[in-house]
Structure formats: C-alpha cells, structure tokens
XYZ file of C-alpha atoms in Angstrom:
93
model
C 73.881 84.100 46.003
C 76.986 86.253 46.218
C 80.401 84.885 45.291
C 81.489 85.017 48.943
C 78.450 83.026 50.097
C 79.040 80.512 47.325
C 82.653 80.020 48.464
C 81.485 79.229 51.997
C 78.944 76.623 50.950
C 80.467 75.092 47.833
C 82.750 72.047 48.169
C 86.409 72.867 47.598
C 88.471 71.561 44.702
C 90.961 69.909 47.062
C 88.706 66.918 47.673
C 90.032 63.410 47.389
C 88.319 60.427 45.833
C 86.729 57.788 48.058
C 85.886 54.405 46.547
C 82.257 53.460 47.053
C 83.501 50.227 48.616
C 84.684 52.313 51.621
C 81.051 53.037 52.496
C 79.816 50.372 54.876
C 77.178 50.354 57.574
C 78.460 52.287 60.575
C 81.339 54.228 58.992
C 81.597 57.982 59.547
C 83.681 60.694 57.907
C 85.181 63.823 59.430
C 83.790 66.022 56.617
C 80.804 65.808 54.285
C 80.934 63.174 51.545
C 79.733 64.255 48.105
C 78.898 62.498 44.878
C 81.647 62.719 42.243
C 80.138 65.950 40.879
C 81.422 67.570 44.124
C 78.114 69.399 44.450
C 75.490 66.987 45.741
C 75.777 65.725 49.299
C 75.789 61.969 49.911
C 76.589 61.720 53.640
C 76.876 64.465 56.241
C 80.013 64.833 58.342
C 79.944 62.660 61.446
C 76.775 60.811 60.412
C 76.787 57.041 60.395
C 76.329 55.332 57.023
C 73.221 53.146 56.956
C 72.317 50.106 54.885
C 70.329 52.298 52.511
C 73.513 54.266 51.703
C 75.223 51.050 50.576
C 72.151 49.975 48.638
C 71.855 53.359 46.901
C 75.466 53.218 45.685
C 74.902 49.743 44.253
C 71.507 50.607 42.734
C 72.820 53.803 41.115
C 76.043 52.126 39.982
C 78.236 54.702 41.730
C 81.887 53.749 42.098
C 83.432 56.880 43.628
C 82.574 59.694 46.013
C 84.539 62.791 47.149
C 85.405 64.362 50.496
C 87.900 66.690 52.130
C 87.699 64.593 55.293
C 88.850 61.179 56.399
C 87.255 58.013 57.669
C 86.766 58.382 61.412
C 88.230 55.799 63.742
C 85.954 54.268 66.358
C 87.505 56.523 69.022
C 86.983 59.663 66.919
C 83.376 58.703 66.177
C 82.644 58.060 69.862
C 84.260 61.336 70.863
C 81.981 63.162 68.424
C 78.904 61.477 69.907
C 79.798 62.659 73.386
C 80.233 66.280 72.372
C 77.384 68.462 73.658
C 74.992 69.842 71.098
C 74.624 73.563 71.722
C 71.284 73.724 69.955
C 69.642 71.201 72.272
C 71.639 71.670 75.491
C 69.614 72.986 78.412
C 70.930 75.069 81.243
C 70.999 73.353 84.606
C 69.786 76.320 86.656
C-alpha cells in the first residue's frame, strides 16, 4: 500500500479517548470507534452499539476506545437513518 493510500485509511493521531463505559446499547458515534491501538475498528460510524459490544468490552477487560467523532444525539442518529443510501436506492422511472 502506498503512503498516500495508507493516509486515507489509517486513523489519524488527533483521536480522543472514549471510556468504555460510554458504550451502551443503542449509542452511535459520528466517526468510527477504534480500540486503543488506533488501528483496529470496534464500531463503525453511525452504527448502533449492540449488547455484544458491551459484553466484548467487559470480557476483554477494555477500559478505553478512540475516535475522532462524537456521540450522536437521538436527533442526529435519526437524521442519519433517514438519509438515502445511494448504493441501494432505485430510480422511480
């Protein structure tokens, strides 16, 4: 992988720490959430945390995660759900 490609896909160093206690069923973040190594993805941007996410953090004894994003409010999360998905949208003609 070229250096330019790596820069596009690699998490940036400006991430902030998220306590594992912030992960609860139903929460969503505006950007991807990574493990503390800032390399391995824990939760995709906009995806709802499930019970198994909480259980995994407890089972693996993980206390912190990292993200460049923020916790989405209910309104922000609902707005994201209503956005059309270009990949699956069908033309009406």
